[in-house]
Short mmCIF file of C-alpha atoms in Angstrom, two decimals:
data_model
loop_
_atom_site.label_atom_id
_atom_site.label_comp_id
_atom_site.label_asym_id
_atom_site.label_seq_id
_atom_site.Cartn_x
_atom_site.Cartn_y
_atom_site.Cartn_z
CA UNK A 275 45.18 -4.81 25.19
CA UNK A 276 45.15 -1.47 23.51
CA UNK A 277 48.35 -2.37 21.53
CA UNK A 278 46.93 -5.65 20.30
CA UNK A 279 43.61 -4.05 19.27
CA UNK A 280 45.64 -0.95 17.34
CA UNK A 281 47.74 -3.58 15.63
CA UNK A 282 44.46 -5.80 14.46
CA UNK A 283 43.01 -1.95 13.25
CA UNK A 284 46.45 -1.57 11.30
CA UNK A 285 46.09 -4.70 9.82
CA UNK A 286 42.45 -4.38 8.70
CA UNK A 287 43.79 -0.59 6.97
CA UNK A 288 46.98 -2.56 5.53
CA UNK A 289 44.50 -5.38 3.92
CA UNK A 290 41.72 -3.26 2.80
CA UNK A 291 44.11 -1.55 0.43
CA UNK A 292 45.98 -4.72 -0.89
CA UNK A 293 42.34 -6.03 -1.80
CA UNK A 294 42.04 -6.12 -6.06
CA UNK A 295 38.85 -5.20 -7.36
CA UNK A 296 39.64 -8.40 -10.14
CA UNK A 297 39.70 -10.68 -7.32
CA UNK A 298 36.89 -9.32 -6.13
CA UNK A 299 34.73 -10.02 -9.11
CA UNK A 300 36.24 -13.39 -9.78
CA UNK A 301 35.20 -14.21 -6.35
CA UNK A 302 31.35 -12.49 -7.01
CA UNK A 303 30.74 -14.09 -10.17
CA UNK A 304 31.88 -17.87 -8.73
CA UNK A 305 29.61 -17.42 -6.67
CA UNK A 306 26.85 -16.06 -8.43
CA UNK A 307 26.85 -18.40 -11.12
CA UNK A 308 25.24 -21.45 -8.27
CA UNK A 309 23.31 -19.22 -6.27
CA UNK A 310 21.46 -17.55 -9.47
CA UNK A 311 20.94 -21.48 -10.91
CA UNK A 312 19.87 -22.26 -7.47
CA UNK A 313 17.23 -19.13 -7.65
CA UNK A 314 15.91 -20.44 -10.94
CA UNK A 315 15.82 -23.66 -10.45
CA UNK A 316 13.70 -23.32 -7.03
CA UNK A 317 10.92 -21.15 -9.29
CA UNK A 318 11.35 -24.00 -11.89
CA UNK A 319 10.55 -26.26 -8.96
CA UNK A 320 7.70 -24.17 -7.91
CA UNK A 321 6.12 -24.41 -11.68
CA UNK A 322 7.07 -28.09 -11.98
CA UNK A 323 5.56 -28.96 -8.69
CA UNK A 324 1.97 -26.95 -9.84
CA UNK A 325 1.60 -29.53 -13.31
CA UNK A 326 -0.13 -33.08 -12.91
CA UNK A 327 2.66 -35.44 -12.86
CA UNK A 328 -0.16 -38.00 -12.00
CA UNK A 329 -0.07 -40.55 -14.93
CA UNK A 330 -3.16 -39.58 -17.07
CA UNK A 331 -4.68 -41.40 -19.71
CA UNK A 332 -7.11 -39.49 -22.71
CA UNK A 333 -9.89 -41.91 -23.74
CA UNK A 334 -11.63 -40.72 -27.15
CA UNK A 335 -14.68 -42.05 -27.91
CA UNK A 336 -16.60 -43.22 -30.84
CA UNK A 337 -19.45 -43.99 -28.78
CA UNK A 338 -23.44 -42.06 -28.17
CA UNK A 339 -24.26 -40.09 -25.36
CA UNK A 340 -26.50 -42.50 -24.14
CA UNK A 341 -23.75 -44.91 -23.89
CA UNK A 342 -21.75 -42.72 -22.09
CA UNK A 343 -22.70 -43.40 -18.16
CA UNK A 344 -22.54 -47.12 -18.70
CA UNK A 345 -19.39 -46.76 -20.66
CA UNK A 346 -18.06 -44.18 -17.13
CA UNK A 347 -19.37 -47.20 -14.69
CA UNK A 348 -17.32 -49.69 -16.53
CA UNK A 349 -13.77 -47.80 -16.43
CA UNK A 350 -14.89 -46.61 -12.31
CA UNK A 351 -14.95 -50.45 -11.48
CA UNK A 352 -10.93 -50.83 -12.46
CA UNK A 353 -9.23 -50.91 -9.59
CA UNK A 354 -6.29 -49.27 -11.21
CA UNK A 355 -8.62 -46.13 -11.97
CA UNK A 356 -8.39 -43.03 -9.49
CA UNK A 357 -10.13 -40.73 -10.83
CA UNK A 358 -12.64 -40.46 -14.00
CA UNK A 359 -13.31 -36.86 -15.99
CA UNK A 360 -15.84 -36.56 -18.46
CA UNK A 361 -14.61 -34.00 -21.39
CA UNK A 362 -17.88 -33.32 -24.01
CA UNK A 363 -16.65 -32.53 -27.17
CA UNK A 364 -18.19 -29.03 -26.92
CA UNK A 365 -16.09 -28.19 -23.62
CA UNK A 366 -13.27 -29.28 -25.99
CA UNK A 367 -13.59 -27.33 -28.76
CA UNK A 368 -14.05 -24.50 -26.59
CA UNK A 369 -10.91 -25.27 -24.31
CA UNK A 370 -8.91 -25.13 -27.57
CA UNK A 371 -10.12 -22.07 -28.94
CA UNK A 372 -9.33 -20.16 -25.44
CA UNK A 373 -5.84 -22.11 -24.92
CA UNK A 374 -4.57 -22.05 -28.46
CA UNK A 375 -5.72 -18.46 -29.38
CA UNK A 376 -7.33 -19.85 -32.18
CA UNK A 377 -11.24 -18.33 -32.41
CA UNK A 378 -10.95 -17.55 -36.05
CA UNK A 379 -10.21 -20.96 -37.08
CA UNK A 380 -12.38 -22.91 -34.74
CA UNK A 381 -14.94 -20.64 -35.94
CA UNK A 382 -14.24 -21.66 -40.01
CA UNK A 383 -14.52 -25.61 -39.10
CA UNK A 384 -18.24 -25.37 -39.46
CA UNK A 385 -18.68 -28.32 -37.26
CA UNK A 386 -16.61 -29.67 -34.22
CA UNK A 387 -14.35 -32.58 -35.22
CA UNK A 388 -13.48 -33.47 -31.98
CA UNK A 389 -14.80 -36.42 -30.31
CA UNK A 390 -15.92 -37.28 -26.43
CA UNK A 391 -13.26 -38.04 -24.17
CA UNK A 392 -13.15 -39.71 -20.34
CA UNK A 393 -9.46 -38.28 -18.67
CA UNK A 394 -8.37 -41.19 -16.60
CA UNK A 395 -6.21 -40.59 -13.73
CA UNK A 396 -4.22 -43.92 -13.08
CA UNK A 397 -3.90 -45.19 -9.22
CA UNK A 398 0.31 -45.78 -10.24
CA UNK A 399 2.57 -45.36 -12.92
CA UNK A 400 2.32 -48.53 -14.73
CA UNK A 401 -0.30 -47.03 -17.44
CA UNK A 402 0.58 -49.13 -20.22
CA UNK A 403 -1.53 -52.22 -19.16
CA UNK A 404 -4.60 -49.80 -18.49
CA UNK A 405 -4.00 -47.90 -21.71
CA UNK A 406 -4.09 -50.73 -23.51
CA UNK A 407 -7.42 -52.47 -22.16
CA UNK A 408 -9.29 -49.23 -22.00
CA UNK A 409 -8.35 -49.48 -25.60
CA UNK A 410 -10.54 -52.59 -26.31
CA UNK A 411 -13.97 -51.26 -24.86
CA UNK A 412 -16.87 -50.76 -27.15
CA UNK A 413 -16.97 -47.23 -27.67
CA UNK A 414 -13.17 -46.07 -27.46
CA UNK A 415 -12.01 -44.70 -31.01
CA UNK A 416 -8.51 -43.98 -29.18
CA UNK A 417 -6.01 -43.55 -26.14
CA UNK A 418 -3.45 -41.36 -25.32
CA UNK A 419 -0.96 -41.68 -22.33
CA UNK A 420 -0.60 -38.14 -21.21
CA UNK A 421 1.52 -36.59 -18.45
CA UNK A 422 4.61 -37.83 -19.54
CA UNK A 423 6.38 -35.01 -20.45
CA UNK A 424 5.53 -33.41 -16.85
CA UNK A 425 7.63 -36.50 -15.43
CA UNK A 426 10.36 -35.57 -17.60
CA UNK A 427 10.16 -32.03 -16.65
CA UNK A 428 10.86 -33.00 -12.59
CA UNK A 429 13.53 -35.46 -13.89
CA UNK A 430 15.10 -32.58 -16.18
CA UNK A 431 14.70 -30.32 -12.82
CA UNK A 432 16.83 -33.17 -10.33
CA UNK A 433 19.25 -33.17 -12.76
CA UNK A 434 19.83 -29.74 -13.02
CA UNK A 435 19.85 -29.61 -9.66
CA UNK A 436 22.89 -32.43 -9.21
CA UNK A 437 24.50 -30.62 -11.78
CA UNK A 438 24.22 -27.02 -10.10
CA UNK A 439 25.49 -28.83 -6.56
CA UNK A 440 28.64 -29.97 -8.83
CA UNK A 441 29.28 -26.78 -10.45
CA UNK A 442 28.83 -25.14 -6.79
CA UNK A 443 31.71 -27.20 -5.95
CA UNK A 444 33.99 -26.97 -8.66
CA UNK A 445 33.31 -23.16 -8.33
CA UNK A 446 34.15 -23.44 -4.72
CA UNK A 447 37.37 -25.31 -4.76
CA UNK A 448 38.25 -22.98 -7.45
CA UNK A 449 37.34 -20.09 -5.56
CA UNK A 450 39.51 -21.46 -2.70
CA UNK A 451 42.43 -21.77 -5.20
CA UNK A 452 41.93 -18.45 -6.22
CA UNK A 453 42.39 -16.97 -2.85
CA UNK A 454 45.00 -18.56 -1.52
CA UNK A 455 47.10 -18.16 -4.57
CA UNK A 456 46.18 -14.02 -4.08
CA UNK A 457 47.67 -14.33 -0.46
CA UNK A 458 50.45 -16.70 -1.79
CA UNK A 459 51.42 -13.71 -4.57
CA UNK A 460 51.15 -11.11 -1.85
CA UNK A 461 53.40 -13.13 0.32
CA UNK A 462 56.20 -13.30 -2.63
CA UNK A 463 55.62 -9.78 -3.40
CA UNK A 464 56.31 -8.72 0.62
CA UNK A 465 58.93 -11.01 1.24
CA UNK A 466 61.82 -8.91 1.99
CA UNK A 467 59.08 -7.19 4.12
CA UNK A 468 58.68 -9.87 6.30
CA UNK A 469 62.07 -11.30 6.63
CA UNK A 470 63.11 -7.46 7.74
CA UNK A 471 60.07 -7.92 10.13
CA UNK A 472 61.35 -11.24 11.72
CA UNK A 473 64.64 -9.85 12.42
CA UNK A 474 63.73 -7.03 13.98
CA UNK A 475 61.21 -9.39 16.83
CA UNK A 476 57.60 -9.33 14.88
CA UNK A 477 55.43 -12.53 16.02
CA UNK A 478 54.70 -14.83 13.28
CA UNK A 479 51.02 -13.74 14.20
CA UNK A 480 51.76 -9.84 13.63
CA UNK A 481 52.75 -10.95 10.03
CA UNK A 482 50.30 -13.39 9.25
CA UNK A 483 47.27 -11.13 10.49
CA UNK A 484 47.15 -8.87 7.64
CA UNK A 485 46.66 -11.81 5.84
CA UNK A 486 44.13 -13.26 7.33
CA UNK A 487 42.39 -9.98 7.07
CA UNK A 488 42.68 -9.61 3.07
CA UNK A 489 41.22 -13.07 2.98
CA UNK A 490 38.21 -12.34 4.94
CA UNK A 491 37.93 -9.12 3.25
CA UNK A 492 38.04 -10.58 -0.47
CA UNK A 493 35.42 -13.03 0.46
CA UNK A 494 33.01 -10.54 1.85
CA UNK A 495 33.58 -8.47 -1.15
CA UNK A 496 32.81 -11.16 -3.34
CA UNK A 497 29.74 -12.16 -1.62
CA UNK A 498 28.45 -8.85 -1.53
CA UNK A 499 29.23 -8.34 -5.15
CA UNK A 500 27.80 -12.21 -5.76
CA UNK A 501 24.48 -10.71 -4.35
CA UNK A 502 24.15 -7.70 -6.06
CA UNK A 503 24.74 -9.53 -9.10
CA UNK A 504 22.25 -12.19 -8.15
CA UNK A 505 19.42 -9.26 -7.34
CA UNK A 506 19.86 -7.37 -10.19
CA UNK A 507 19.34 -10.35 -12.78
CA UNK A 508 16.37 -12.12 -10.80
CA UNK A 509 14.91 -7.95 -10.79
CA UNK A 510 15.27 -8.19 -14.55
CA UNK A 511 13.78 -11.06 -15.23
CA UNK A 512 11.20 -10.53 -12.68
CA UNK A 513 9.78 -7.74 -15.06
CA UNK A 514 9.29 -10.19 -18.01
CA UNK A 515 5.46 -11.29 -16.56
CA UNK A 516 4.63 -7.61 -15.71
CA UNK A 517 3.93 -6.95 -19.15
CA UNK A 518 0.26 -6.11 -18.32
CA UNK A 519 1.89 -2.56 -16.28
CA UNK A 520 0.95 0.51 -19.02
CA UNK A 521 3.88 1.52 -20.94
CA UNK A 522 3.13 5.08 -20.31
CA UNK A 523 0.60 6.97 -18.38
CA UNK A 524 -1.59 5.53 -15.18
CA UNK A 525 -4.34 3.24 -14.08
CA UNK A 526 -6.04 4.40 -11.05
CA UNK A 527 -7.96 1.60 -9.31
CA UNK A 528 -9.82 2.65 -6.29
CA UNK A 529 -6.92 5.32 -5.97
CA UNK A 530 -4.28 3.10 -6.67
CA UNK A 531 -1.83 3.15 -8.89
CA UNK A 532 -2.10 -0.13 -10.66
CA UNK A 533 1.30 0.31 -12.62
CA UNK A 534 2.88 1.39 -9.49
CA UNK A 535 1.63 -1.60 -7.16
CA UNK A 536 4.52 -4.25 -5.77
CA UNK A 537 3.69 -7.98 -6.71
CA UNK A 538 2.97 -8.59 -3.39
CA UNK A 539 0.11 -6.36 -3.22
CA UNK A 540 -1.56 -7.51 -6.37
CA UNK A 541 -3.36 -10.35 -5.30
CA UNK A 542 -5.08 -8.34 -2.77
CA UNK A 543 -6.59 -5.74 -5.23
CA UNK A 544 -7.51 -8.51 -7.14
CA UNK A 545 -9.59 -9.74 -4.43
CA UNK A 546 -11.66 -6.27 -4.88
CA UNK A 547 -12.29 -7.08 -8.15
CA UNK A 548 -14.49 -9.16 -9.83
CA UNK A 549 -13.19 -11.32 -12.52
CA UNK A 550 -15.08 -12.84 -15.42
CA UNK A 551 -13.01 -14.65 -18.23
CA UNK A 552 -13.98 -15.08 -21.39
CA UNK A 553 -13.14 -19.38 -20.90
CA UNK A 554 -15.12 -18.84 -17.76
CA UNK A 555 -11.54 -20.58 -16.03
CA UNK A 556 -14.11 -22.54 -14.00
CA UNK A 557 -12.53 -26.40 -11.93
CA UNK A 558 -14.35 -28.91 -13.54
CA UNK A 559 -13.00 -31.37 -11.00
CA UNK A 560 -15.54 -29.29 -8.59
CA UNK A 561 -18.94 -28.90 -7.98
CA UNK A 562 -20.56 -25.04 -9.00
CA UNK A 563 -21.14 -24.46 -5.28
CA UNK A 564 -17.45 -25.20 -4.66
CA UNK A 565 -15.86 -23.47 -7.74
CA UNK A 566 -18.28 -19.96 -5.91
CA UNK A 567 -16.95 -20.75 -2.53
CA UNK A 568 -13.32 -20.78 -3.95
CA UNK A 569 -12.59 -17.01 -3.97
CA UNK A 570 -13.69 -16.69 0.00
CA UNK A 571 -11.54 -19.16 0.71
CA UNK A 572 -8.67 -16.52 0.38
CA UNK A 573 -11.05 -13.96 1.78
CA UNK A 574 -11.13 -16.11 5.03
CA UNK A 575 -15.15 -15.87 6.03
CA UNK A 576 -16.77 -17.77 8.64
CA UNK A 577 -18.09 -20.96 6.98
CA UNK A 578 -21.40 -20.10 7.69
CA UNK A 579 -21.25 -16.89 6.09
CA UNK A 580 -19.31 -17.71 2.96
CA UNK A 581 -21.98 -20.20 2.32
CA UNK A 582 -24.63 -17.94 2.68
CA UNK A 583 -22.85 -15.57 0.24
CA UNK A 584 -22.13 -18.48 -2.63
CA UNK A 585 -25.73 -19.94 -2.20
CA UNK A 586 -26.95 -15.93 -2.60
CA UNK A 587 -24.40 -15.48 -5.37
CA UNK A 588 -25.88 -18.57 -7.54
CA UNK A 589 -29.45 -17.50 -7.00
CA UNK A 590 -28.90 -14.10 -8.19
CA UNK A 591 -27.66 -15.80 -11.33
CA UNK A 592 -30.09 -18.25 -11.06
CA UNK A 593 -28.31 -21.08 -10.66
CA UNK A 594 -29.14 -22.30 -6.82
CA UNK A 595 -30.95 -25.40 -8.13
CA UNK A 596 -27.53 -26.75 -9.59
CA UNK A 597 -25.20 -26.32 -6.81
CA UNK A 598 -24.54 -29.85 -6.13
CA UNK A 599 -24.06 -30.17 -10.08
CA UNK A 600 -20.36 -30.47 -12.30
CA UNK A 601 -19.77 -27.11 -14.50
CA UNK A 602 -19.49 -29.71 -17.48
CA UNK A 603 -23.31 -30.51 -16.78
CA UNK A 604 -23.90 -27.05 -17.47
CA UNK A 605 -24.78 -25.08 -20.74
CA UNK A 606 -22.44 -22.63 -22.40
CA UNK A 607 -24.59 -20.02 -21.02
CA UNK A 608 -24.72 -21.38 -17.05
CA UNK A 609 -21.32 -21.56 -17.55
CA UNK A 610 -21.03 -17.86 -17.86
CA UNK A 611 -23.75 -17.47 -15.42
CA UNK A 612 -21.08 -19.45 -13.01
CA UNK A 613 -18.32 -17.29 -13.69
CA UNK A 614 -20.39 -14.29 -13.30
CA UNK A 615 -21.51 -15.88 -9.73
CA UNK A 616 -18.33 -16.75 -8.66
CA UNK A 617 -16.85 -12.91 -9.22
CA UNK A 618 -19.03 -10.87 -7.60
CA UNK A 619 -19.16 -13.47 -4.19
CA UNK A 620 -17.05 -11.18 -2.61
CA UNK A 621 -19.21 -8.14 -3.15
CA UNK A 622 -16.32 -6.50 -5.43
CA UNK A 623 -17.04 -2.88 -6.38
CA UNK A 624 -15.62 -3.13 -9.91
CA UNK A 625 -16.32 -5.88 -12.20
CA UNK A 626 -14.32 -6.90 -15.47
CA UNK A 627 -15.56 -9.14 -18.04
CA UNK A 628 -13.67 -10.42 -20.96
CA UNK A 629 -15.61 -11.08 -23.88
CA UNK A 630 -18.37 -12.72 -21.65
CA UNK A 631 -20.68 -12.94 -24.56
CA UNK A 632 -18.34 -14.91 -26.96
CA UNK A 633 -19.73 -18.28 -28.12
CA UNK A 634 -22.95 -17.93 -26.32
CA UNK A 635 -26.50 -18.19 -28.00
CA UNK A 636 -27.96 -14.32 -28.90
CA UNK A 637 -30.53 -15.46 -25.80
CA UNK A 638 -27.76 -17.00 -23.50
CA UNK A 639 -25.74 -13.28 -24.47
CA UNK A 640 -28.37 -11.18 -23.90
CA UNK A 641 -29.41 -12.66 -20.39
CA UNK A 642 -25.79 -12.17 -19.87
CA UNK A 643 -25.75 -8.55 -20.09
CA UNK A 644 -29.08 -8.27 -18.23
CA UNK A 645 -26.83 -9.42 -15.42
CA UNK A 646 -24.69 -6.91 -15.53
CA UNK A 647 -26.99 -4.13 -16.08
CA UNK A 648 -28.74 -5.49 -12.66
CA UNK A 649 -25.28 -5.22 -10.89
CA UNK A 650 -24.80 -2.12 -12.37
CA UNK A 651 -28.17 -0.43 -11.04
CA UNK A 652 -26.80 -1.50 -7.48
CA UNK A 653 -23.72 0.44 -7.50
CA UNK A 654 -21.37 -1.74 -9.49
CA UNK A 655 -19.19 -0.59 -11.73
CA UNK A 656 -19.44 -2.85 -14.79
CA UNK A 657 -16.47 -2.76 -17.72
CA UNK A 658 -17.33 -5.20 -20.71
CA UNK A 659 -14.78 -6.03 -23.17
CA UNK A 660 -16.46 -7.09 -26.25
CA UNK A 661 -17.18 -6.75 -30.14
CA UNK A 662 -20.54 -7.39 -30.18
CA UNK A 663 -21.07 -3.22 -29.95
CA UNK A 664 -24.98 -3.76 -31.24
CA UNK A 665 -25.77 -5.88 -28.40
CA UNK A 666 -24.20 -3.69 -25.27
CA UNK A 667 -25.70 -0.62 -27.04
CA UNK A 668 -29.14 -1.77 -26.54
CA UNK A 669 -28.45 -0.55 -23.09
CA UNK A 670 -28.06 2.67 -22.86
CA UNK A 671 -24.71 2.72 -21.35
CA UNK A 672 -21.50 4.25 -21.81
CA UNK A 673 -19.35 2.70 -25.01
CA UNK A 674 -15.50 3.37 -25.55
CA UNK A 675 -13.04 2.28 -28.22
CA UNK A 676 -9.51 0.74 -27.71
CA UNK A 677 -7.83 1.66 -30.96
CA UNK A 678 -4.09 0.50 -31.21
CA UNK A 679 -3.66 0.97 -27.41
CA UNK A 680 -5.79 4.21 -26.78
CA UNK A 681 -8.90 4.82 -25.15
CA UNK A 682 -11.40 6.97 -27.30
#
């Protein structure tokens, strides 16, 4: 036993120095060519799988307010109709200015040129009959089949996939190739070795084992090298949405290191935060009770008590009367109000808002900050980006200036 286990240790030794570190990174980059592709294909997946691929139809209308609910009850009847969204054409404007980056120019048009719109949600895929007789209603300037490209964007992601599964096994079979024509070329090189071996009594197994060994060996080595490979690339690309880390220097949140903080952790300090965009990011598909409750729904509270929380929330905003109400009901101003309610639901101890006073009446802004200042007097701390200096000054409170990256 001890003679068969020395020769297996003398064969490891004798294969561990025959292995080539070419072969070795042939081997590692065959196979981390699929497994990276697999990698990004699986986030690509993950993205794909977050977009509507529900066939949606945009209805623009050329038709008065007044005519709007009987215009809603008529498309709600269709069978072929599973869900109905009403878009005003303020809430439009205003989605395009945030999405497109575009204030400045929305803000030269004067007036809004875009129209009402109803976004149909079709019960199946066959949304060329509905398109074209929600077309012919009274009221309906034009339609647009949406969605389409998200259905391309799953097919472009199966077929990716196919191909990757191919290219795995081309890659393999190659990689197969490649190894046994290593031990074939180490067999021709050793020959005389082995035919002095035979004739002297070695086994056919004492001369195939080191072998076997460099084998084993080159494919560990080129799996390990496949996965450093593989880790170092998805590391580097996994820095491209950190771009909101400083460049240089700290953030300290709550004695944290905000720069310094793993992606797992961040959701959690966001959580301690309290958020308010500048588009509000508010679900209109949800009522303004249900777009408050959202954030303890990660938090995990009792029902009871997040519902006492999000009906205390809106009623310090003063919105508890229109709970049961859409956020598209609501004025530019609620709106904010909303937002505002829905960030500080979790009793954060910092709150950030973005602009919160952009596009909002000088009443609907300054009732705003009066909200903030009330937070503030209870122990919040309150940081307001804005440009509307003359308004926040009226406040007494602290103002700083963020001049081509630097705090002054």
């Amino acid at each position: 036993m001890k003679a068969w286990l020395r020769q297996h240790r003398q064969a490891f030794a004798r294969a561990l120095r025959r292995i080539g570190a070419l072969n070795a990174l042939v081997i590692g980059i065959a196979l981390a060519l699929p497994a990276g592709g697999y990698a990004l294909l699986e986030s690509l997946r993950a993205v794909a799988g977050r977009l509507t691929v529900q066939p949606q139809i945009s209805v623009f209308l050329d038709a008065k307010r007044a005519d709007v609910d009987a215009l809603s009850a008529r498309i709600k009847r269709d069978a072929r109709v599973s869900r109905l969204r009403f878009v005003p054409r303020e809430q439009a404007l205003k989605e395009l200015a945030a999405v497109q980056g575009l204030p400045e120019l929305v803000a030269v048009l004067g007036r809004n040129p875009l129209p009402d719109a109803f976004v149909v949600t079709a019960a199946d895929e066959s949304i060329e009959p509905l398109a074209a007789d929600l077309a012919r209603l009274p009221g309906v300037a034009h339609v647009q089949a949406d969605a389409l490209w998200a259905r391309r964007l799953a097919t472009l992601a199966r077929l990716a996939r196919i191909g990757l599964w191919l290219l795995a096994g081309l890659l393999g079979t190659a990689l197969i190739a490649v190894t046994f024509n290593t031990i074939r070329l180490q067999i021709l090189t050793q020959r005389e070795e082995i035919e002095v071996s035979k004739l002297i009594g070695a086994t056919d197994g004492f001369i195939r084992r080191p072998f076997y060994y460099a084998g084993l060996l080159q494919g560990l080595a080129g799996g390990a090298l496949a996965l450093v490979l593989v880790a170092v690339t998805l590391a580097l690309l996994n820095r491209v949405p950190a771009i909101e880390r400083p460049s240089s220097g700290a953030v300290i949140v709550n004695g944290q290191n905000v720069g310094a903080l793993k992606r797992p952790a961040i959701p959690y300090l966001r959580r301690n935060l309290g958020l308010v965009f500048q588009d509000q990011k508010l679900l209109y598909d949800r009522s303004v009770y249900d777009n408050v409750m959202l954030p303890l729904a990660f938090s995990a509270h009792p029902p009871k008590e997040a519902a006492r929380r999000a009906r205390a929330a809106l009623d310090k905003v003063g919105l508890l009367a229109r709970e049961k109400s859409n956020p598209i009901q609501l004025s530019g101003g609620e709106q904010q109000r909303l937002a505002i309610a829905r960030a500080v639901v979790n009793r954060p101890s910092i709150l950030l808002a973005d602009e919160p006073t952009a596009n909002l009446d000088a009443e609907s802004a300054r009732r705003i900050v009066e909200i903030f200042v009330e937070f503030n007097q209870v122990g919040v701390t309150v940081l307001i980006a804005t440009h509307d200096q003359a308004l926040v000054a009226q406040y007494g409170k602290r103002l700083l200036h963020l001049e081509a990256g630097r705090m002054q």
